[in-house]
GROMACS .gro file of N, CA and C in nm:
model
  489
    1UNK      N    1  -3.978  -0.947   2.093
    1UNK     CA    2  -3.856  -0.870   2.106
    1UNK      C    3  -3.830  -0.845   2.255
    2UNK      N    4  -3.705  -0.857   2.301
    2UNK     CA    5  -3.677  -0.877   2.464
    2UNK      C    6  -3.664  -0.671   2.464
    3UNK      N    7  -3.628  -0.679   2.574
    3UNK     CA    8  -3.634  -0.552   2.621
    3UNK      C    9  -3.495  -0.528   2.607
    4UNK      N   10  -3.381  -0.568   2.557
    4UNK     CA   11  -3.231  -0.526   2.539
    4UNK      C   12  -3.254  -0.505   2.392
    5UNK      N   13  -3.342  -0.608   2.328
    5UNK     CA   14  -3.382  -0.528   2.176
    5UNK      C   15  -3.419  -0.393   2.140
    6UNK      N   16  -3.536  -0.363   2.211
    6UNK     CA   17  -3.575  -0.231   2.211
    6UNK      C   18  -3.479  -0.137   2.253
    7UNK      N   19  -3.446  -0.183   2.348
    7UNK     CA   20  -3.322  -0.094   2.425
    7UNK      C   21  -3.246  -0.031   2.292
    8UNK      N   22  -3.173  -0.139   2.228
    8UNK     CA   23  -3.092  -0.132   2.128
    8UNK      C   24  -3.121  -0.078   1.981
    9UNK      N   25  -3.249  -0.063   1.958
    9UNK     CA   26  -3.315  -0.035   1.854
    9UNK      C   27  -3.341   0.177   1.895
   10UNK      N   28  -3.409   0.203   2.023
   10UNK     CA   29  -3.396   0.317   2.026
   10UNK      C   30  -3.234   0.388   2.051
   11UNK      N   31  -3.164   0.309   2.074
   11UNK     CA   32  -2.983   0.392   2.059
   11UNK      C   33  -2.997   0.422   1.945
   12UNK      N   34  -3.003   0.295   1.886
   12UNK     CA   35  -2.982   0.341   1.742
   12UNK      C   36  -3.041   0.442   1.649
   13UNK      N   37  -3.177   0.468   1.663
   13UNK     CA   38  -3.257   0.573   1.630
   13UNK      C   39  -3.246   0.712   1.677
   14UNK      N   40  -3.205   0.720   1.783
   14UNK     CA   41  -3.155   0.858   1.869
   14UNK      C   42  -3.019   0.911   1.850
   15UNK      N   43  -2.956   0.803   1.765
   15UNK     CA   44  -2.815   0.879   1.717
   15UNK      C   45  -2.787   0.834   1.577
   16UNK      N   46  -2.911   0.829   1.492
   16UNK     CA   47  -2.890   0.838   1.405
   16UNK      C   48  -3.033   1.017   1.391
   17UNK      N   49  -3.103   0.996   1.452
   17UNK     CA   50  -3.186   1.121   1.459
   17UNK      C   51  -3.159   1.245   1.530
   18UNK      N   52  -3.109   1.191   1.672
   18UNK     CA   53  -3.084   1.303   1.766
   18UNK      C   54  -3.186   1.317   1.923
   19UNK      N   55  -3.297   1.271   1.823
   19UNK     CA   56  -3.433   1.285   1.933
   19UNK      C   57  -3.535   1.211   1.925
   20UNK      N   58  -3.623   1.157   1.975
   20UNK     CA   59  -3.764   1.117   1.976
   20UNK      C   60  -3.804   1.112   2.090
   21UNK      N   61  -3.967   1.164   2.049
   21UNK     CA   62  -4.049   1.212   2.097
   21UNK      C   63  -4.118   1.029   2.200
   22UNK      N   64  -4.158   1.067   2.338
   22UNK     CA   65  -4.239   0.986   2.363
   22UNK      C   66  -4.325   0.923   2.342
   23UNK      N   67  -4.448   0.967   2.303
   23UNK     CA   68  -4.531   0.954   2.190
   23UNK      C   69  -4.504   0.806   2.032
   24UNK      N   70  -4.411   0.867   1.997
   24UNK     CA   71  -4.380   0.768   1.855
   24UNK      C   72  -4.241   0.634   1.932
   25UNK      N   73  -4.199   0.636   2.013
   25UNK     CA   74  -4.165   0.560   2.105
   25UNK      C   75  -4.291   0.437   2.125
   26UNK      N   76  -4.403   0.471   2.184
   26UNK     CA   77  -4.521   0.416   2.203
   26UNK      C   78  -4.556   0.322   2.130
   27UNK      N   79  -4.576   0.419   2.012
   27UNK     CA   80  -4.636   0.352   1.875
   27UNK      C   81  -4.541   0.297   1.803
   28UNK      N   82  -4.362   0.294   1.805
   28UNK     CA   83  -4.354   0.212   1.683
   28UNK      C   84  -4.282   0.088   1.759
   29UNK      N   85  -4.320   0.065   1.912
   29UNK     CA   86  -4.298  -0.051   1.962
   29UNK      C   87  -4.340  -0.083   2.022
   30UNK      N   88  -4.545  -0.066   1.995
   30UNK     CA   89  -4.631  -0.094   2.108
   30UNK      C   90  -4.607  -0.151   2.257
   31UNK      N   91  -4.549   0.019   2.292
   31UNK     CA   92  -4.523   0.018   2.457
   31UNK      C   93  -4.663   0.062   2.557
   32UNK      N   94  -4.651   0.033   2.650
   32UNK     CA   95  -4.764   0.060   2.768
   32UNK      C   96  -4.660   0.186   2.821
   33UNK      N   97  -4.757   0.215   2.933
   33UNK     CA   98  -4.699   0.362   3.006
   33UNK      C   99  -4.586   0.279   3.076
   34UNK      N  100  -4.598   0.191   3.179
   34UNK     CA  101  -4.509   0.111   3.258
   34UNK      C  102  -4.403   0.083   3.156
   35UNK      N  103  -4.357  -0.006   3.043
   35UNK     CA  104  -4.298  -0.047   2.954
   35UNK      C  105  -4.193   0.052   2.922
   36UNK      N  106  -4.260   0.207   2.882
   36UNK     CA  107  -4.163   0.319   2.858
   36UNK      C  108  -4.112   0.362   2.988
   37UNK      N  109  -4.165   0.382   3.062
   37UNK     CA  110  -4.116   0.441   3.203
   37UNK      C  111  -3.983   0.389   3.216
   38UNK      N  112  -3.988   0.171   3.181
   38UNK     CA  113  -3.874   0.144   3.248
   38UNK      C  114  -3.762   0.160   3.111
   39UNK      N  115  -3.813   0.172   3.032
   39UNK     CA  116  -3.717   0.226   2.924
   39UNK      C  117  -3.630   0.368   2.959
   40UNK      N  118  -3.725   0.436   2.972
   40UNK     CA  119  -3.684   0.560   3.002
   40UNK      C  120  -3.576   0.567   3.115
   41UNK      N  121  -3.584   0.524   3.226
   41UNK     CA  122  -3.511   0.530   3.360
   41UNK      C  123  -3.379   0.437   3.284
   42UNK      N  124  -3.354   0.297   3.248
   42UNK     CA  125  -3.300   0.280   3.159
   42UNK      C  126  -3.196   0.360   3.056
   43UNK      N  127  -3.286   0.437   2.988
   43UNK     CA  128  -3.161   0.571   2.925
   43UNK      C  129  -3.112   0.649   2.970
   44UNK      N  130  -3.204   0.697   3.079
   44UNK     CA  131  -3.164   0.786   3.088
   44UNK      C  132  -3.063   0.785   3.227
   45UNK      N  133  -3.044   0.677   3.291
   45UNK     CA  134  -2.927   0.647   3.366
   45UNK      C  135  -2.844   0.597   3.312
   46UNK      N  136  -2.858   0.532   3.259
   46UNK     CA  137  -2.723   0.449   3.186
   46UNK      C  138  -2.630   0.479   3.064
   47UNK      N  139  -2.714   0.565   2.933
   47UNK     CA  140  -2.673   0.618   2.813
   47UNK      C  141  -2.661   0.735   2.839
   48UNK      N  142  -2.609   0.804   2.730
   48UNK     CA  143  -2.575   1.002   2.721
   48UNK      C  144  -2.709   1.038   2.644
   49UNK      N  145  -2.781   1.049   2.749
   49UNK     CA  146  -2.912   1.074   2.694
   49UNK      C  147  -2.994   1.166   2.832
   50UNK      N  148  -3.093   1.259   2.750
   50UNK     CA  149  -3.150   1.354   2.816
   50UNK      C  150  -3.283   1.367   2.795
   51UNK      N  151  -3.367   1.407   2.938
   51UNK     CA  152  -3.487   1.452   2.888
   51UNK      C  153  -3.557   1.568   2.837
   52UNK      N  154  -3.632   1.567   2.738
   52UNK     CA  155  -3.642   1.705   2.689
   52UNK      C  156  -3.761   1.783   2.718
   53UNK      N  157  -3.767   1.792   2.864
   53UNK     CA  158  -3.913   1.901   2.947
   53UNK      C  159  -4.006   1.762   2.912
   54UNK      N  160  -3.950   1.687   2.915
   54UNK     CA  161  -4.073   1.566   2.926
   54UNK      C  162  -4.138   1.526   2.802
   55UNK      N  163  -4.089   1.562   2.662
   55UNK     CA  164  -4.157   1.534   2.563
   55UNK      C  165  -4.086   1.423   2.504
   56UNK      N  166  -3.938   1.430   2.492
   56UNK     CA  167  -3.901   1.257   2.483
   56UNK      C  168  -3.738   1.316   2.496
   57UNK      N  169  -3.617   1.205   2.415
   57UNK     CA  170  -3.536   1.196   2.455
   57UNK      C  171  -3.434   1.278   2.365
   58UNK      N  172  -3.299   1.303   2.418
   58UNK     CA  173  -3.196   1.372   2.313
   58UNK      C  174  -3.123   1.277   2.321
   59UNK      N  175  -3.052   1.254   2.228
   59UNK     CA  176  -2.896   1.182   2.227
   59UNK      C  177  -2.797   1.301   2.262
   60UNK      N  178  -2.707   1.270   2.359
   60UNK     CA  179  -2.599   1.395   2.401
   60UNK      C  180  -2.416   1.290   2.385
   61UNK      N  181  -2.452   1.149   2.342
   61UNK     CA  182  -2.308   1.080   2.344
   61UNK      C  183  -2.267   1.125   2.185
   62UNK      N  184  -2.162   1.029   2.173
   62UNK     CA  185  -2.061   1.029   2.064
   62UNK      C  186  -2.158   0.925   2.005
   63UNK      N  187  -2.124   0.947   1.841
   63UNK     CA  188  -2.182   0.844   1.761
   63UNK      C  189  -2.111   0.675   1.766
   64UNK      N  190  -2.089   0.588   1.876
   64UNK     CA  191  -2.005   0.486   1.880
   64UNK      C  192  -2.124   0.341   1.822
   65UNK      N  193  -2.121   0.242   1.800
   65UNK     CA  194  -2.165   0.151   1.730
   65UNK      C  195  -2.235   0.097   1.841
   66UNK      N  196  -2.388   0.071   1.792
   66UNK     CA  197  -2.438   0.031   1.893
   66UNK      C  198  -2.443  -0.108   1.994
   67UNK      N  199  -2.372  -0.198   1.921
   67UNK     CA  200  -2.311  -0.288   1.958
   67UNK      C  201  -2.225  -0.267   2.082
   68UNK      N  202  -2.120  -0.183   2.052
   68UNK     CA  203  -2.033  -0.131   2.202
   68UNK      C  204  -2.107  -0.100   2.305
   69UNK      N  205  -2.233  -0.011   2.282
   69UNK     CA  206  -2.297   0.012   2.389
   69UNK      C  207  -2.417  -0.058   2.489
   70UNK      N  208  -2.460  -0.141   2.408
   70UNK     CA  209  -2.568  -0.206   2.488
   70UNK      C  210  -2.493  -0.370   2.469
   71UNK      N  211  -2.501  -0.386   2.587
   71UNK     CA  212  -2.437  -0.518   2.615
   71UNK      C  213  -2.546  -0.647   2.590
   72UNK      N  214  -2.534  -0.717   2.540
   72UNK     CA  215  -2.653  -0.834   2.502
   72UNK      C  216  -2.655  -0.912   2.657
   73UNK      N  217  -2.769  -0.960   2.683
   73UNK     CA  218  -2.806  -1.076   2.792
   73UNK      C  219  -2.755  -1.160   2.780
   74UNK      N  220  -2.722  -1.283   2.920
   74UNK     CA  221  -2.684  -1.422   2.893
   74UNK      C  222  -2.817  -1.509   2.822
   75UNK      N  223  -2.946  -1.468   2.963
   75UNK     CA  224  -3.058  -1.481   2.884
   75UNK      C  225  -3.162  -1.382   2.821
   76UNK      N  226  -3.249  -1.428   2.766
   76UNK     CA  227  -3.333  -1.331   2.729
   76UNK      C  228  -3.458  -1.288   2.814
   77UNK      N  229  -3.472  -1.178   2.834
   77UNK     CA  230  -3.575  -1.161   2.932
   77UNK      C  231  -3.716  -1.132   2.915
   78UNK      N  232  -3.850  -1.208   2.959
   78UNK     CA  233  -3.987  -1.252   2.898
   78UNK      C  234  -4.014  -1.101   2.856
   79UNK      N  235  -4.081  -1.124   2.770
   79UNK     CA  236  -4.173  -1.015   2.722
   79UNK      C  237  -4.285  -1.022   2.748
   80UNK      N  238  -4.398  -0.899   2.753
   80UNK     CA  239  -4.520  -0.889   2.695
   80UNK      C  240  -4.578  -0.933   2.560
   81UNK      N  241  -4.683  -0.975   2.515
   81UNK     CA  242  -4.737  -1.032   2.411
   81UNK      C  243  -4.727  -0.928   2.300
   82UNK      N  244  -4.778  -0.773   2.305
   82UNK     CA  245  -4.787  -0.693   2.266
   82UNK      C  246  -4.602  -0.662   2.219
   83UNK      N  247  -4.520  -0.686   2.274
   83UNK     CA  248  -4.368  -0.585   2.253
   83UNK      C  249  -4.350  -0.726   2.149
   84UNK      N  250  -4.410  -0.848   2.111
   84UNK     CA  251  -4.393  -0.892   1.991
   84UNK      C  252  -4.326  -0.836   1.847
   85UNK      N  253  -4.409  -0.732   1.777
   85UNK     CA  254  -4.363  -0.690   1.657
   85UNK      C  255  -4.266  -0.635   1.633
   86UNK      N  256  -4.208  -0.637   1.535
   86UNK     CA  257  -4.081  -0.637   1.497
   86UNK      C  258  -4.076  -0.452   1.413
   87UNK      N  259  -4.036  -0.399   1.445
   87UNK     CA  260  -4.079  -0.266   1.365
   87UNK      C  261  -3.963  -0.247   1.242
   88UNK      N  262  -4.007  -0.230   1.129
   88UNK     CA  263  -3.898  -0.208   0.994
   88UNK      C  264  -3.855  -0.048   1.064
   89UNK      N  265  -3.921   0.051   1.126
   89UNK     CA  266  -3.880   0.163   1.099
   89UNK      C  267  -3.724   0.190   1.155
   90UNK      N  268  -3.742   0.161   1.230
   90UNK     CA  269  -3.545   0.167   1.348
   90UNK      C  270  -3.444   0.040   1.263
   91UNK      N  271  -3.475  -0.018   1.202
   91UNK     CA  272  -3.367  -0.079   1.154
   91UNK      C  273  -3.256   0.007   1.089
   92UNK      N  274  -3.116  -0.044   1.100
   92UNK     CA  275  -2.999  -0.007   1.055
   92UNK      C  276  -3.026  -0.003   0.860
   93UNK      N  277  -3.037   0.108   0.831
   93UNK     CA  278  -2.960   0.076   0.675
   93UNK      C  279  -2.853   0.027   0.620
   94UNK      N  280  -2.837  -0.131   0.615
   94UNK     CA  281  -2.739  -0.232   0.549
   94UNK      C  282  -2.649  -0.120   0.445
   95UNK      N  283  -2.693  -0.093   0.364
   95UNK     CA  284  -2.625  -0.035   0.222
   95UNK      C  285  -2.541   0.094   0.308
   96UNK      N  286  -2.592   0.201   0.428
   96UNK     CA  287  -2.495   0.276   0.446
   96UNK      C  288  -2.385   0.240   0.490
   97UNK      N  289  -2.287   0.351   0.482
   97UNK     CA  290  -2.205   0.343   0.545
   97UNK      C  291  -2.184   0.362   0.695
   98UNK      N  292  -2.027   0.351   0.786
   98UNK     CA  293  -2.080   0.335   0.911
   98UNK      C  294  -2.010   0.486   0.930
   99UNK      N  295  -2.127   0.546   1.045
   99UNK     CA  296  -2.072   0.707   1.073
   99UNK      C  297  -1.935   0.703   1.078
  100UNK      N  298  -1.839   0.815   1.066
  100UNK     CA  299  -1.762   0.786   1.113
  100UNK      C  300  -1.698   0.835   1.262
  101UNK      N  301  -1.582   0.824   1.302
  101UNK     CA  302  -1.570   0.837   1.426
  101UNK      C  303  -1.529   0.960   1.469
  102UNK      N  304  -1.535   1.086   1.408
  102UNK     CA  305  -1.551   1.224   1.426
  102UNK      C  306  -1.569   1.303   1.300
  103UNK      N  307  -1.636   1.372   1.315
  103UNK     CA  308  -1.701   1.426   1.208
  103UNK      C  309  -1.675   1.612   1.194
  104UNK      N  310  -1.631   1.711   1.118
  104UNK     CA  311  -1.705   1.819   1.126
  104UNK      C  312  -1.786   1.837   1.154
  105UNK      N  313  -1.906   1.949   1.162
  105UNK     CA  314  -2.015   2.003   1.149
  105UNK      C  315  -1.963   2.136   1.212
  106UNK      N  316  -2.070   2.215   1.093
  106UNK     CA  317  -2.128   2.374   1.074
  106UNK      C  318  -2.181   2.376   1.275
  107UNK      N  319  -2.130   2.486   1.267
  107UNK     CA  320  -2.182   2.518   1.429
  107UNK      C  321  -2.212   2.667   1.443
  108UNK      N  322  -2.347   2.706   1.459
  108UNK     CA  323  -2.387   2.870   1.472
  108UNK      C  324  -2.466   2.856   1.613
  109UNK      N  325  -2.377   2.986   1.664
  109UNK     CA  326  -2.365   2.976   1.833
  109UNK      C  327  -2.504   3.172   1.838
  110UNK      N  328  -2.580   3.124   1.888
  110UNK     CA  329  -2.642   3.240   1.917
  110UNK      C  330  -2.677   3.270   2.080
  111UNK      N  331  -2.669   3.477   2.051
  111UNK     CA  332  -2.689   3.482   2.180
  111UNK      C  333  -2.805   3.585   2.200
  112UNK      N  334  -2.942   3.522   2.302
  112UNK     CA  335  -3.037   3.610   2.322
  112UNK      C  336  -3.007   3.664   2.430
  113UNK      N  337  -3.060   3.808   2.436
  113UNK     CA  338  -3.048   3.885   2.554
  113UNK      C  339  -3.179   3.940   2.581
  114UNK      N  340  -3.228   3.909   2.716
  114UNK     CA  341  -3.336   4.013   2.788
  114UNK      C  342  -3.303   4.138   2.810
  115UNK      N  343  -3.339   4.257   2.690
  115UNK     CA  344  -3.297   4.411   2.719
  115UNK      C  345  -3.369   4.431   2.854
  116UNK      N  346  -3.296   4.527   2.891
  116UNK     CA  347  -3.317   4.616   3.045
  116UNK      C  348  -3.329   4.528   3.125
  117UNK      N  349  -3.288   4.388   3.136
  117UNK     CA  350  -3.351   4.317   3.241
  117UNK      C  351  -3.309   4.350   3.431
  118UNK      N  352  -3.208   4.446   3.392
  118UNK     CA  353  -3.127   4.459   3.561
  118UNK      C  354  -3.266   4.565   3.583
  119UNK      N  355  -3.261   4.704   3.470
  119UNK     CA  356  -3.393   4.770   3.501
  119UNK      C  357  -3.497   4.664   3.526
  120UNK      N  358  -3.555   4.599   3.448
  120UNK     CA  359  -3.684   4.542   3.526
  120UNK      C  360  -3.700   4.414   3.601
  121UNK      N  361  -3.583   4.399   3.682
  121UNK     CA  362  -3.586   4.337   3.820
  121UNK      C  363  -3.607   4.415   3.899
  122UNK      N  364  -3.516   4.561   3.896
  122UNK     CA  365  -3.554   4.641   4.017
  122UNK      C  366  -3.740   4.702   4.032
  123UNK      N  367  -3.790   4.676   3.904
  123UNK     CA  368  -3.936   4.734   3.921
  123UNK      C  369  -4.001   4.625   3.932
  124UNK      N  370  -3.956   4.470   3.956
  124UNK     CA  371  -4.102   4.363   3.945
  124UNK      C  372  -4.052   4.272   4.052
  125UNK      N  373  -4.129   4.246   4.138
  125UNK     CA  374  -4.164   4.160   4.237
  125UNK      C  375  -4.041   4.044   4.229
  126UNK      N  376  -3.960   3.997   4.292
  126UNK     CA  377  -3.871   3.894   4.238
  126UNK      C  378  -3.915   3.737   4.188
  127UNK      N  379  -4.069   3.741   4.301
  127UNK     CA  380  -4.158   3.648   4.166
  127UNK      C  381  -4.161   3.639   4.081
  128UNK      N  382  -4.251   3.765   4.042
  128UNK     CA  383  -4.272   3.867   3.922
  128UNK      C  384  -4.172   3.827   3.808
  129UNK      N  385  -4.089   3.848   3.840
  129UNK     CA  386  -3.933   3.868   3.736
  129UNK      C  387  -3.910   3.762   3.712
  130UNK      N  388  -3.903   3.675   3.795
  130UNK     CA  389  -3.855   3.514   3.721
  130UNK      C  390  -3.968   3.425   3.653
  131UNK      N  391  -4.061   3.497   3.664
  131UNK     CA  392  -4.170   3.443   3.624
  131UNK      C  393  -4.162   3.510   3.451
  132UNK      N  394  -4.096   3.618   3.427
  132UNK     CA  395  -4.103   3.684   3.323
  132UNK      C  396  -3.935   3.610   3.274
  133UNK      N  397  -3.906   3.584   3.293
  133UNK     CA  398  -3.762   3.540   3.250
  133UNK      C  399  -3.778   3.424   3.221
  134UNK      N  400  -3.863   3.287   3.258
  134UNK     CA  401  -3.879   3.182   3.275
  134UNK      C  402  -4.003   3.168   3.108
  135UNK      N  403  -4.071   3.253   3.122
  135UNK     CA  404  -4.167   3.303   3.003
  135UNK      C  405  -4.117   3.324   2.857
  136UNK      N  406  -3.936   3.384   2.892
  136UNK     CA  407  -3.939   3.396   2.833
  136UNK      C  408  -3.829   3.288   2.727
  137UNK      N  409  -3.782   3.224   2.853
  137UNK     CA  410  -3.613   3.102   2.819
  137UNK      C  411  -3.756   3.012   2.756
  138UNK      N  412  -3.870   3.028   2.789
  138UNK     CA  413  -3.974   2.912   2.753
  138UNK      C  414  -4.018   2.904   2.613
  139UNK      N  415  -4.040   3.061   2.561
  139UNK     CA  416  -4.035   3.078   2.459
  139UNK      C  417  -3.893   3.062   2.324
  140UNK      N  418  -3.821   3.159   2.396
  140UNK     CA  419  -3.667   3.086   2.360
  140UNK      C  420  -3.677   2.955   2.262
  141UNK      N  421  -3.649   2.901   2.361
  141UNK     CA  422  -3.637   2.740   2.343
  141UNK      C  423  -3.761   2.618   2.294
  142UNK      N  424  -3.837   2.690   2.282
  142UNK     CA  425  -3.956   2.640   2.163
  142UNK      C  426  -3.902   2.688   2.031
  143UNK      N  427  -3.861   2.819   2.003
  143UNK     CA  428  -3.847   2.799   1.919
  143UNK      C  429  -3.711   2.759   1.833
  144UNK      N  430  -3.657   2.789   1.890
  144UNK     CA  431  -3.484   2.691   1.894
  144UNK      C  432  -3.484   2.570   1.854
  145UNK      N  433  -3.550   2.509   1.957
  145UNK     CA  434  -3.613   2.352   1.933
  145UNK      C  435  -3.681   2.318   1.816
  146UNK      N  436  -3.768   2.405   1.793
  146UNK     CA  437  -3.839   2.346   1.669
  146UNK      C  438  -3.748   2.406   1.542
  147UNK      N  439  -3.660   2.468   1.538
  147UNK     CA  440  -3.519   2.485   1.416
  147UNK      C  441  -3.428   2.344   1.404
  148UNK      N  442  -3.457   2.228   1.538
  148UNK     CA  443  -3.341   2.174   1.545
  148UNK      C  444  -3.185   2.221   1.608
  149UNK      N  445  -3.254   2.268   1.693
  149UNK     CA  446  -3.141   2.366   1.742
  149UNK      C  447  -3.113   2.314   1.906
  150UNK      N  448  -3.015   2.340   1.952
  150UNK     CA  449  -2.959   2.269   2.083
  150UNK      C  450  -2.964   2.356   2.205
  151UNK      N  451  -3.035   2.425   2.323
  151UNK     CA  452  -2.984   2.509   2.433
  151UNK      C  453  -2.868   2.439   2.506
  152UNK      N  454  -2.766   2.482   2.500
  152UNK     CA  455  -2.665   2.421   2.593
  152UNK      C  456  -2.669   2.491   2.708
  153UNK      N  457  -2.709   2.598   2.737
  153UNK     CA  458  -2.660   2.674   2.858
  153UNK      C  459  -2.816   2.795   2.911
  154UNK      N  460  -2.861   2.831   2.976
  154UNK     CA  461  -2.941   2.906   2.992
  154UNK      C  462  -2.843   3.004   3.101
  155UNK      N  463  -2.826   3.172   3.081
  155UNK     CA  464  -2.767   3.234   3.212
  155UNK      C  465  -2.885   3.415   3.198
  156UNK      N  466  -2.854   3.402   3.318
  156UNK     CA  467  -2.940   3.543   3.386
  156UNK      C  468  -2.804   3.648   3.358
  157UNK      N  469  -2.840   3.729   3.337
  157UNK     CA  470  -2.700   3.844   3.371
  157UNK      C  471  -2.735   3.921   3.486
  158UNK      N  472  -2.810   3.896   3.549
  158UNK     CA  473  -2.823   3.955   3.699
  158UNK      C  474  -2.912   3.861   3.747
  159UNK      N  475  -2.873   3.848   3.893
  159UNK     CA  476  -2.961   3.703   3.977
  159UNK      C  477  -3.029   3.841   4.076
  160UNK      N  478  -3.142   3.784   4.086
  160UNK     CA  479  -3.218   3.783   4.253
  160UNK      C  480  -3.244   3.690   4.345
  161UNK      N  481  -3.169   3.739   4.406
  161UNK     CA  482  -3.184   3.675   4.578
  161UNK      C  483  -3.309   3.686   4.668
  162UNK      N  484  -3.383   3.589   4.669
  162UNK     CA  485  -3.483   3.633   4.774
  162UNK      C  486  -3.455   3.526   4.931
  163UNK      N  487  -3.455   3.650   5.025
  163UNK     CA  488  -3.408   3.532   5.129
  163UNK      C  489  -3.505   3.463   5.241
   0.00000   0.00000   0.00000
């Protein structure tokens, strides 16, 4: 399998899923570290795609056909011996239908707030404080994440300036 295959095989999996993890990347297209790297730089310059604190990728485009998006080679470019196998798991399901080209979806917008946080900037070190704020968008967003859930925006309601 050339490397515009794979290419084309994880679009397709990332917007039909949303995400995958680095890790199962690896394994279901026996990649080396080098192999993903150039995958990665790959998506993540070229597609609407994001990294997620380093654990693998988001899809952030429109659902468009993956065909439109990855352009095929004139030639094909050598592979490794190993990027051989052909993986059933990322294949397209023949029998579905094709997404369509805008969709509804249910959308629940939540908002966390750090109580007293203007109070406890003025009592903690401005280290201190972002170190506790950072602790806590960290926590946040673990568990957000593991709901399937999206951070679009992270905001402070009061900044410190340290100069």
């Amino acid at each position: 399998m050339t490397f515009d295959d794979i290419l084309a095989q994880v679009i397709t999996l990332l917007k039909r899923q949303g995400r995958v993890s680095y890790p199962a990347l690896k394994i279901r297209f026996s990649l080396d570290d080098e192999y993903l790297e150039a995958l990665k730089a790959e998506l993540l310059y070229v597609h609407p795609v994001r990294d997620d604190e380093g654990r693998g990728l988001v899809w952030t485009g429109a659902t468009a056909s993956v065909k439109e998006v990855v352009a095929q080679p004139t030639q094909p470019t050598p592979q490794p011996a190993a990027q051989a196998q052909h993986s059933p798991l990322v294949e397209p399901h023949p029998t579905a239908p094709p997404p369509p080209d805008a969709e509804r979806r249910q959308l629940t917008v939540m908002f966390c707030d750090l109580v007293e946080s203007t109070k406890l900037s003025s009592q903690l070190d401005p280290e201190d404080y972002r170190d506790v704020v950072r602790a806590y968008q960290k926590i946040c967003s673990e568990v957000i994440t593991r709901f399937d859930g999206h951070i679009a925006q992270l905001l402070l309601d009061d900044q410190v300036f340290c100069p």
